[in-house]
PDB file of C-alpha atoms in Angstrom:
ATOM      1  CA  MET A   1       0.315  -8.136 -25.144  1.00 80.00           C
ATOM      2  CA  HIS A   2      -1.129  -4.084 -25.828  1.00 83.00           C
ATOM      3  CA  ALA A   3      -4.208  -5.556 -23.989  1.00 89.00           C
ATOM      4  CA  MET A   4      -1.777  -6.541 -20.726  1.00 88.00           C
ATOM      5  CA  ALA A   5       0.008  -3.186 -21.031  1.00 88.00           C
ATOM      6  CA  ALA A   6      -3.652  -1.270 -21.138  1.00 91.00           C
ATOM      7  CA  ILE A   7      -4.682  -3.433 -18.001  1.00 92.00           C
ATOM      8  CA  ILE A   8      -1.348  -2.609 -15.956  1.00 89.00           C
ATOM      9  CA  ARG A   9      -1.593   0.882 -16.761  1.00 91.00           C
ATOM     10  CA  VAL A  10      -5.161   1.372 -15.713  1.00 94.00           C
ATOM     11  CA  ILE A  11      -4.585  -0.755 -12.500  1.00 94.00           C
ATOM     12  CA  GLY A  12      -1.461   1.628 -11.734  1.00 90.00           C
ATOM     13  CA  ALA A  13      -3.516   4.543 -12.558  1.00 93.00           C
ATOM     14  CA  LEU A  14      -6.534   3.414 -10.081  1.00 95.00           C
ATOM     15  CA  ASN A  15      -3.906   2.627  -7.165  1.00 93.00           C
ATOM     16  CA  ALA A  16      -2.232   5.835  -8.075  1.00 93.00           C
ATOM     17  CA  VAL A  17      -5.249   7.659  -7.527  1.00 95.00           C
ATOM     18  CA  ILE A  18      -6.573   6.268  -4.411  1.00 95.00           C
ATOM     19  CA  GLY A  19      -3.062   5.927  -2.820  1.00 93.00           C
ATOM     20  CA  ARG A  20      -2.460   9.740  -3.593  1.00 93.00           C
ATOM     21  CA  VAL A  21      -6.175  11.051  -1.824  1.00 94.00           C
ATOM     22  CA  MET A  22      -5.698   8.562   0.843  1.00 94.00           C
ATOM     23  CA  SER A  23      -2.525   9.778   2.053  1.00 92.00           C
ATOM     24  CA  TRP A  24      -3.798  13.201   2.456  1.00 93.00           C
ATOM     25  CA  LEU A  25      -5.405  11.249   5.553  1.00 94.00           C
ATOM     26  CA  ALA A  26      -1.797  11.805   7.155  1.00 93.00           C
ATOM     27  CA  LEU A  27      -2.395  15.755   7.684  1.00 95.00           C
ATOM     28  CA  GLY A  28      -5.957  15.031   9.396  1.00 93.00           C
ATOM     29  CA  ILE A  29      -4.528  12.124  11.477  1.00 93.00           C
ATOM     30  CA  VAL A  30      -2.521  15.022  12.590  1.00 94.00           C
ATOM     31  CA  ILE A  31      -4.953  17.539  12.779  1.00 94.00           C
ATOM     32  CA  VAL A  32      -7.075  15.701  15.098  1.00 93.00           C
ATOM     33  CA  CYS A  33      -4.513  13.987  17.382  1.00 92.00           C
ATOM     34  CA  PHE A  34      -3.031  17.627  18.187  1.00 93.00           C
ATOM     35  CA  THR A  35      -6.616  18.759  18.813  1.00 93.00           C
ATOM     36  CA  VAL A  36      -6.840  15.811  21.141  1.00 91.00           C
ATOM     37  CA  VAL A  37      -3.398  16.735  22.879  1.00 92.00           C
ATOM     38  CA  VAL A  38      -4.440  20.469  22.808  1.00 93.00           C
ATOM     39  CA  GLN A  39      -7.819  19.641  24.552  1.00 91.00           C
ATOM     40  CA  ARG A  40      -6.491  17.279  26.711  1.00 89.00           C
ATOM     41  CA  TYR A  41      -3.598  18.891  28.619  1.00 90.00           C
ATOM     42  CA  LEU A  42      -5.167  22.937  28.114  1.00 90.00           C
ATOM     43  CA  PHE A  43      -8.417  21.950  28.805  1.00 88.00           C
ATOM     44  CA  GLY A  44      -8.581  19.188  30.418  1.00 88.00           C
ATOM     45  CA  VAL A  45     -10.957  17.844  27.799  1.00 89.00           C
ATOM     46  CA  SER A  46     -11.419  15.003  26.084  1.00 85.00           C
ATOM     47  CA  TYR A  47     -13.425  13.006  23.323  1.00 87.00           C
ATOM     48  CA  LEU A  48     -13.595   9.494  22.846  1.00 88.00           C
ATOM     49  CA  TRP A  49     -14.649  10.290  19.526  1.00 90.00           C
ATOM     50  CA  LEU A  50     -12.063  12.373  18.255  1.00 90.00           C
ATOM     51  CA  ARG A  51      -9.967   9.763  20.097  1.00 87.00           C
ATOM     52  CA  ASP A  52     -11.390   6.919  18.155  1.00 90.00           C
ATOM     53  CA  LEU A  53     -11.240   9.572  14.352  1.00 92.00           C
ATOM     54  CA  TYR A  54      -7.399   9.273  14.706  1.00 86.00           C
ATOM     55  CA  ILE A  55      -7.169   5.744  15.167  1.00 89.00           C
ATOM     56  CA  TRP A  56      -9.551   5.353  12.398  1.00 93.00           C
ATOM     57  CA  LEU A  57      -8.450   7.189  10.222  1.00 94.00           C
ATOM     58  CA  ASN A  58      -4.924   5.434  10.599  1.00 93.00           C
ATOM     59  CA  GLY A  59      -5.718   2.611   9.695  1.00 93.00           C
ATOM     60  CA  ALA A  60      -8.262   3.853   6.991  1.00 94.00           C
ATOM     61  CA  MET A  61      -5.365   5.319   5.437  1.00 95.00           C
ATOM     62  CA  PHE A  62      -2.541   2.492   5.464  1.00 93.00           C
ATOM     63  CA  THR A  63      -4.770  -0.305   4.384  1.00 94.00           C
ATOM     64  CA  GLY A  64      -6.398   2.145   1.343  1.00 93.00           C
ATOM     65  CA  VAL A  65      -2.424   3.211   0.206  1.00 94.00           C
ATOM     66  CA  ALA A  66      -1.327  -0.136   0.517  1.00 93.00           C
ATOM     67  CA  GLY A  67      -1.715  -1.019  -3.454  1.00 93.00           C
ATOM     68  CA  PHE A  68      -0.225   2.366  -3.871  1.00 93.00           C
ATOM     69  CA  ALA A  69       2.702   1.296  -1.869  1.00 91.00           C
ATOM     70  CA  LEU A  70       3.510  -2.343  -3.146  1.00 90.00           C
ATOM     71  CA  ALA A  71       3.372  -0.580  -6.746  1.00 88.00           C
ATOM     72  CA  ARG A  72       5.768   1.883  -5.892  1.00 84.00           C
ATOM     73  CA  GLY A  73       8.331  -0.963  -4.218  1.00 78.00           C
ATOM     74  CA  GLY A  74       7.600   0.092  -0.739  1.00 71.00           C
ATOM     75  CA  HIS A  75       6.759  -2.768   0.692  1.00 71.00           C
ATOM     76  CA  VAL A  76       9.324  -4.061   2.880  1.00 69.00           C
ATOM     77  CA  ARG A  77      11.375  -6.891   0.491  1.00 68.00           C
ATOM     78  CA  VAL A  78      13.816  -8.734   1.719  1.00 65.00           C
ATOM     79  CA  ASP A  79      16.492  -8.347  -1.348  1.00 68.00           C
ATOM     80  CA  ILE A  80      19.559  -9.770  -1.064  1.00 75.00           C
ATOM     81  CA  PHE A  81      19.183 -11.509  -4.504  1.00 76.00           C
ATOM     82  CA  TYR A  82      16.404  -9.234  -5.887  1.00 75.00           C
ATOM     83  CA  ARG A  83      18.408  -5.899  -5.880  1.00 77.00           C
ATOM     84  CA  PRO A  84      21.083  -6.602  -7.968  1.00 77.00           C
ATOM     85  CA  ALA A  85      19.527  -9.730  -9.860  1.00 80.00           C
ATOM     86  CA  SER A  86      18.827  -9.079 -13.747  1.00 85.00           C
ATOM     87  CA  VAL A  87      15.592  -7.298 -15.064  1.00 87.00           C
ATOM     88  CA  ARG A  88      14.467 -10.669 -16.281  1.00 89.00           C
ATOM     89  CA  ARG A  89      14.754 -12.444 -13.249  1.00 88.00           C
ATOM     90  CA  LYS A  90      13.243  -9.892 -11.137  1.00 86.00           C
ATOM     91  CA  ALA A  91      10.148 -10.711 -13.284  1.00 89.00           C
ATOM     92  CA  VAL A  92      11.037 -14.524 -12.474  1.00 91.00           C
ATOM     93  CA  ILE A  93      10.713 -13.788  -8.819  1.00 88.00           C
ATOM     94  CA  ASP A  94       7.860 -11.401  -9.110  1.00 89.00           C
ATOM     95  CA  LEU A  95       5.677 -13.818 -10.998  1.00 93.00           C
ATOM     96  CA  PHE A  96       6.349 -16.414  -8.820  1.00 93.00           C
ATOM     97  CA  GLY A  97       5.978 -14.369  -5.813  1.00 91.00           C
ATOM     98  CA  VAL A  98       2.591 -12.872  -6.856  1.00 94.00           C
ATOM     99  CA  LEU A  99       1.142 -16.265  -8.126  1.00 95.00           C
ATOM    100  CA  VAL A 100       2.463 -18.467  -5.288  1.00 95.00           C
ATOM    101  CA  PHE A 101       2.273 -15.978  -2.114  1.00 94.00           C
ATOM    102  CA  LEU A 102       0.647 -12.693  -2.917  1.00 95.00           C
ATOM    103  CA  LEU A 103      -2.935 -13.685  -4.516  1.00 96.00           C
ATOM    104  CA  PRO A 104      -3.478 -16.775  -2.748  1.00 97.00           C
ATOM    105  CA  PHE A 105      -3.306 -14.736   0.992  1.00 96.00           C
ATOM    106  CA  MET A 106      -5.247 -12.507  -0.492  1.00 97.00           C
ATOM    107  CA  VAL A 107      -8.030 -14.472  -1.333  1.00 97.00           C
ATOM    108  CA  VAL A 108      -7.424 -15.807   2.175  1.00 97.00           C
ATOM    109  CA  VAL A 109      -8.102 -12.704   3.585  1.00 97.00           C
ATOM    110  CA  VAL A 110     -11.106 -11.720   2.054  1.00 97.00           C
ATOM    111  CA  VAL A 111     -12.796 -15.307   2.799  1.00 97.00           C
ATOM    112  CA  TYR A 112     -12.007 -15.069   6.732  1.00 96.00           C
ATOM    113  CA  SER A 113     -12.725 -11.045   6.754  1.00 96.00           C
ATOM    114  CA  TRP A 114     -15.730 -10.914   4.656  1.00 96.00           C
ATOM    115  CA  PRO A 115     -18.235 -12.645   7.922  1.00 96.00           C
ATOM    116  CA  PHE A 116     -16.549 -10.281  10.392  1.00 94.00           C
ATOM    117  CA  VAL A 117     -16.704  -7.122   8.107  1.00 96.00           C
ATOM    118  CA  THR A 118     -20.724  -8.298   6.860  1.00 96.00           C
ATOM    119  CA  ARG A 119     -21.635  -9.163  10.661  1.00 96.00           C
ATOM    120  CA  SER A 120     -20.201  -5.282  11.428  1.00 94.00           C
ATOM    121  CA  TRP A 121     -22.746  -3.992   8.642  1.00 95.00           C
ATOM    122  CA  SER A 122     -25.820  -5.910   9.546  1.00 95.00           C
ATOM    123  CA  TYR A 123     -26.164  -3.973  12.906  1.00 93.00           C
ATOM    124  CA  TRP A 124     -24.116  -0.590  11.567  1.00 92.00           C
ATOM    125  CA  GLU A 125     -21.409  -1.195  14.056  1.00 91.00           C
ATOM    126  CA  GLY A 126     -19.853   1.915  16.299  1.00 89.00           C
ATOM    127  CA  SER A 127     -17.056   2.173  18.665  1.00 87.00           C
ATOM    128  CA  SER A 128     -17.098  -0.287  21.795  1.00 85.00           C
ATOM    129  CA  ASN A 129     -16.168   3.202  23.504  1.00 81.00           C
ATOM    130  CA  VAL A 130     -19.075   5.148  25.006  1.00 83.00           C
ATOM    131  CA  GLY A 131     -19.560   8.312  23.307  1.00 81.00           C
ATOM    132  CA  GLY A 132     -17.042   7.517  20.425  1.00 84.00           C
ATOM    133  CA  MET A 133     -17.402   6.930  16.536  1.00 89.00           C
ATOM    134  CA  PRO A 134     -20.382   5.647  14.816  1.00 91.00           C
ATOM    135  CA  GLY A 135     -19.457   3.838  11.737  1.00 90.00           C
ATOM    136  CA  LEU A 136     -17.437   1.401  12.463  1.00 92.00           C
ATOM    137  CA  PHE A 137     -18.442  -0.798   9.821  1.00 94.00           C
ATOM    138  CA  VAL A 138     -16.916   1.365   7.346  1.00 94.00           C
ATOM    139  CA  LEU A 139     -13.841   1.263   8.887  1.00 93.00           C
ATOM    140  CA  LYS A 140     -13.578  -2.545   9.052  1.00 94.00           C
ATOM    141  CA  SER A 141     -14.548  -2.520   4.873  1.00 95.00           C
ATOM    142  CA  PHE A 142     -11.153  -1.488   4.509  1.00 96.00           C
ATOM    143  CA  ILE A 143     -10.294  -4.851   5.067  1.00 96.00           C
ATOM    144  CA  ILE A 144     -11.540  -5.863   1.453  1.00 96.00           C
ATOM    145  CA  VAL A 145     -10.241  -2.551   0.144  1.00 96.00           C
ATOM    146  CA  PHE A 146      -6.766  -3.250   0.987  1.00 96.00           C
ATOM    147  CA  SER A 147      -7.314  -7.247  -0.162  1.00 96.00           C
ATOM    148  CA  VAL A 148      -8.649  -5.815  -3.520  1.00 96.00           C
ATOM    149  CA  LEU A 149      -5.967  -3.115  -4.062  1.00 96.00           C
ATOM    150  CA  VAL A 150      -3.523  -5.357  -3.246  1.00 96.00           C
ATOM    151  CA  ALA A 151      -4.498  -8.108  -5.130  1.00 97.00           C
ATOM    152  CA  LEU A 152      -4.956  -5.928  -8.441  1.00 96.00           C
ATOM    153  CA  GLN A 153      -1.454  -4.152  -7.683  1.00 95.00           C
ATOM    154  CA  GLY A 154      -0.329  -8.079  -7.710  1.00 95.00           C
ATOM    155  CA  ILE A 155      -1.668  -8.877 -11.350  1.00 95.00           C
ATOM    156  CA  ALA A 156      -0.720  -5.858 -12.472  1.00 94.00           C
ATOM    157  CA  MET A 157       2.713  -7.351 -10.920  1.00 92.00           C
ATOM    158  CA  ALA A 158       2.489 -10.539 -12.910  1.00 95.00           C
ATOM    159  CA  LEU A 159       1.137  -8.856 -16.117  1.00 94.00           C
ATOM    160  CA  HIS A 160       4.504  -7.101 -16.346  1.00 92.00           C
ATOM    161  CA  ALA A 161       6.652  -9.821 -15.583  1.00 92.00           C
ATOM    162  CA  VAL A 162       5.105 -11.955 -18.238  1.00 92.00           C
ATOM    163  CA  LEU A 163       5.734  -8.782 -20.668  1.00 91.00           C
ATOM    164  CA  VAL A 164       9.548  -8.738 -19.398  1.00 89.00           C
ATOM    165  CA  LEU A 165       9.947 -12.352 -20.043  1.00 89.00           C
ATOM    166  CA  ALA A 166       8.229 -11.751 -23.642  1.00 89.00           C
ATOM    167  CA  ASP A 167      10.434  -9.142 -24.194  1.00 86.00           C
ATOM    168  CA  ARG A 168       7.414  -6.367 -24.662  1.00 82.00           C
ATOM    169  CA  GLU A 169       8.370  -4.004 -21.852  1.00 84.00           C
ATOM    170  CA  HIS A 170       8.448  -1.179 -23.973  1.00 81.00           C
ATOM    171  CA  LEU A 171       4.551  -1.286 -24.345  1.00 82.00           C
ATOM    172  CA  LEU A 172       5.041   0.079 -20.879  1.00 82.00           C
ATOM    173  CA  PRO A 173       5.675   3.716 -19.943  1.00 82.00           C
ATOM    174  CA  GLU A 174       9.033   4.161 -18.199  1.00 82.00           C
ATOM    175  CA  ASP A 175       7.697   5.128 -14.867  1.00 78.00           C
ATOM    176  CA  LEU A 176       5.951   1.581 -15.149  1.00 81.00           C
ATOM    177  CA  ARG A 177       9.309  -0.317 -16.331  1.00 81.00           C
ATOM    178  CA  TYR A 178      11.607  -1.779 -13.852  1.00 80.00           C
ATOM    179  CA  PRO A 179      14.377   0.369 -13.085  1.00 78.00           C
ATOM    180  CA  PRO A 180      17.606  -0.675 -14.623  1.00 73.00           C
ATOM    181  CA  ASN A 181      20.279  -1.489 -12.333  1.00 65.00           C
ATOM    182  CA  VAL A 182      23.161   0.599 -11.875  1.00 54.00           C
ATOM    183  CA  ALA A 183      26.424  -0.564 -10.547  1.00 47.00           C
ATOM    184  CA  PRO A 184      27.800   1.034  -7.306  1.00 47.00           C
ATOM    185  CA  ALA A 185      31.193   3.189  -7.895  1.00 45.00           C
ATOM    186  CA  VAL A 186      34.207   1.416  -6.485  1.00 47.00           C
ATOM    187  CA  HIS A 187      35.935   3.526  -4.735  1.00 49.00           C
ATOM    188  CA  THR A 188      39.864   2.805  -4.557  1.00 49.00           C
ATOM    189  CA  PRO A 189      41.271   2.606  -0.615  1.00 54.00           C
ATOM    190  CA  GLY A 190      41.664   5.963   0.957  1.00 54.00           C
ATOM    191  CA  GLU A 191      39.263   7.750  -1.819  1.00 51.00           C
ATOM    192  CA  THR A 192      36.023   9.661  -0.801  1.00 52.00           C
ATOM    193  CA  GLY A 193      34.796   9.865  -4.127  1.00 49.00           C
ATOM    194  CA  HIS A 194      34.570  13.639  -3.344  1.00 50.00           C
ATOM    195  CA  GLU A 195      38.436  14.678  -4.700  1.00 49.00           C
ATOM    196  CA  GLY A 196      38.189  17.377  -6.009  1.00 46.00           C
ATOM    197  CA  THR A 197      35.160  19.520  -3.980  1.00 46.00           C
ATOM    198  CA  LEU A 198      35.930  22.842  -1.810  1.00 45.00           C
TER     199      LEU A 198
END
């Protein structure tokens, strides 16, 4: 159980570092996009490699931070049943979801994208636009990066669920545990919840 907790902490730390570093690409995207607009509409100049660059940075950022977003609960979740569920029920749902949906899907993505990525590396593929960015093979590699990081976070989620079901969640630091359920405040009719404030 201690080994499971250690694996969860290592995967969480890895995705946190990668996620925080890759999120800085958002600033690069804004700067490059702003530069493209200024060049085009003020100076009548357009560079295809710059237009490629902010699209590629966007793709790299969103695939690179996917595992971090999963760790933070940032992915879309239909949580009609999940949100009010007990911690143990959430653990069961997460374990089922990871084993039946997430991990198999990540395997499918890797299997089907691997030939696509290796072919791109074989001839150092660049942009299809004349004068565009070189190194498209690097961007395509982020498909594999995405799959690996999300799969690792899925493994961490599954191990976390096992710890919860074994009543050993206390082995994890507070920030890696399931948040406690907070019952919504109940207001009587006509009550705003701001009585007594100015």
